[in-house]
Coordinates of C-alpha atoms in Angstrom, one line a residue:
M1 CA -49.6 159.1 94.6
G2 CA -47.4 158.4 97.6
H3 CA -45.3 161.5 97.0
T4 CA -44.9 164.1 99.7
P5 CA -43.8 167.7 99.5
K6 CA -40.1 168.3 100.2
G7 CA -39.5 168.5 103.9
K8 CA -42.3 166.2 105.1
A9 CA -40.6 164.1 107.8
F10 CA -40.7 160.3 107.9
V11 CA -42.2 160.5 111.4
E12 CA -45.2 162.4 109.8
F13 CA -45.6 159.7 107.2
Q14 CA -45.6 157.0 109.9
K15 CA -48.1 158.9 112.1
E16 CA -50.5 159.7 109.2
L17 CA -50.4 156.1 108.0
L18 CA -51.0 154.6 111.5
N19 CA -53.7 157.1 112.3
S20 CA -55.5 155.8 109.3
V21 CA -54.8 152.1 109.6
V22 CA -55.4 151.5 113.3
P23 CA -59.0 152.8 113.6
F24 CA -59.9 151.1 110.3
A25 CA -58.4 147.8 111.5
E26 CA -60.4 148.0 114.8
T27 CA -63.7 148.4 112.9
K28 CA -62.9 145.3 110.7
K29 CA -61.6 143.1 113.6
I30 CA -58.1 143.1 112.1
K31 CA -55.3 142.5 114.7
I32 CA -52.2 144.6 114.0
S33 CA -49.6 142.1 115.2
E34 CA -46.4 144.0 114.4
I35 CA -45.1 147.3 113.1
K36 CA -41.6 146.6 112.0
L37 CA -38.7 149.1 112.2
P38 CA -39.0 151.5 109.3
H39 CA -36.4 151.4 106.5
K40 CA -35.0 154.3 104.5
A41 CA -33.0 154.3 101.3
S42 CA -31.9 157.0 98.8
K43 CA -32.2 156.7 95.1
N44 CA -32.3 159.3 92.2
N45 CA -32.6 162.4 94.6
Y46 CA -35.4 160.7 96.6
E47 CA -35.5 159.1 100.0
I48 CA -37.6 156.0 99.8
Q49 CA -39.3 155.4 103.2
T50 CA -40.8 152.0 103.8
L51 CA -43.0 151.0 106.6
Q52 CA -44.1 147.4 107.3
I53 CA -47.3 146.6 109.1
E54 CA -48.2 143.0 109.9
C55 CA -51.8 142.1 110.5
K56 CA -53.9 139.0 111.3
A57 CA -57.4 138.5 110.0
N58 CA -59.4 136.7 107.3
F59 CA -58.6 137.3 103.7
K60 CA -61.6 139.5 103.0
S61 CA -60.8 141.9 105.9
L62 CA -57.1 142.0 104.9
T63 CA -58.2 142.9 101.3
K64 CA -60.4 145.7 102.7
L65 CA -57.4 147.0 104.6
L66 CA -55.3 146.9 101.4
D67 CA -58.0 148.8 99.6
H68 CA -58.3 151.4 102.4
I69 CA -54.6 152.1 102.4
Q70 CA -54.5 152.6 98.7
K71 CA -57.6 154.9 98.7
E72 CA -56.2 157.0 101.6
N73 CA -53.3 157.9 99.3
I74 CA -50.9 158.2 102.3
G75 CA -48.2 156.0 100.7
R76 CA -47.8 153.5 97.9
V77 CA -48.4 149.8 98.8
C78 CA -45.4 148.2 97.0
S79 CA -46.0 144.7 98.2
V80 CA -48.2 142.5 100.4
N81 CA -46.9 139.2 101.7
Y82 CA -49.6 136.7 102.9
E83 CA -48.6 133.8 105.2
L84 CA -50.7 131.1 106.8
R85 CA -49.3 130.2 110.2
K86 CA -50.3 127.3 112.4
N87 CA -50.9 127.9 116.1
H88 CA -50.0 124.5 117.6
K89 CA -51.5 125.4 121.0
L90 CA -54.9 126.3 119.5
K91 CA -54.5 123.7 116.6
R92 CA -55.7 126.4 114.2
R93 CA -54.2 128.2 111.3
F94 CA -54.3 132.0 111.0
L95 CA -53.7 134.3 108.0
Y96 CA -51.2 137.1 108.3
A97 CA -50.4 139.8 105.8
T98 CA -47.4 142.1 105.9
F99 CA -48.1 145.4 104.1
Y100 CA -45.1 147.2 102.7
V101 CA -46.0 150.9 102.3
Q102 CA -43.6 153.4 100.7
N103 CA -43.3 157.1 100.7
Y104 CA -41.0 159.1 98.5
L105 CA -39.4 162.3 99.8
A106 CA -37.6 164.6 97.5
L107 CA -34.0 165.4 98.7

């Protein structure tokens, strides 16, 4: 799970993940608010590729997105950070989740 054959580029991992997440998010009324700059690190002959996707929705929809990412088997969700933010202009609070999805590439 989350492992790719040697030679699969990070760009392919990003593209595959976003091609799965974006249409799913649209059907569940999940707003993708930010796709953060990807991070790469090397450890034990592997390159660990991490992509962060920040979304805004209700808890149930965000949980469905988490389940979708895990079932798609494109990468490994290593962490999810939930944050309740207040919009002072609208006087409402919104739930955001940042999904940290990793891929391992054999070096």
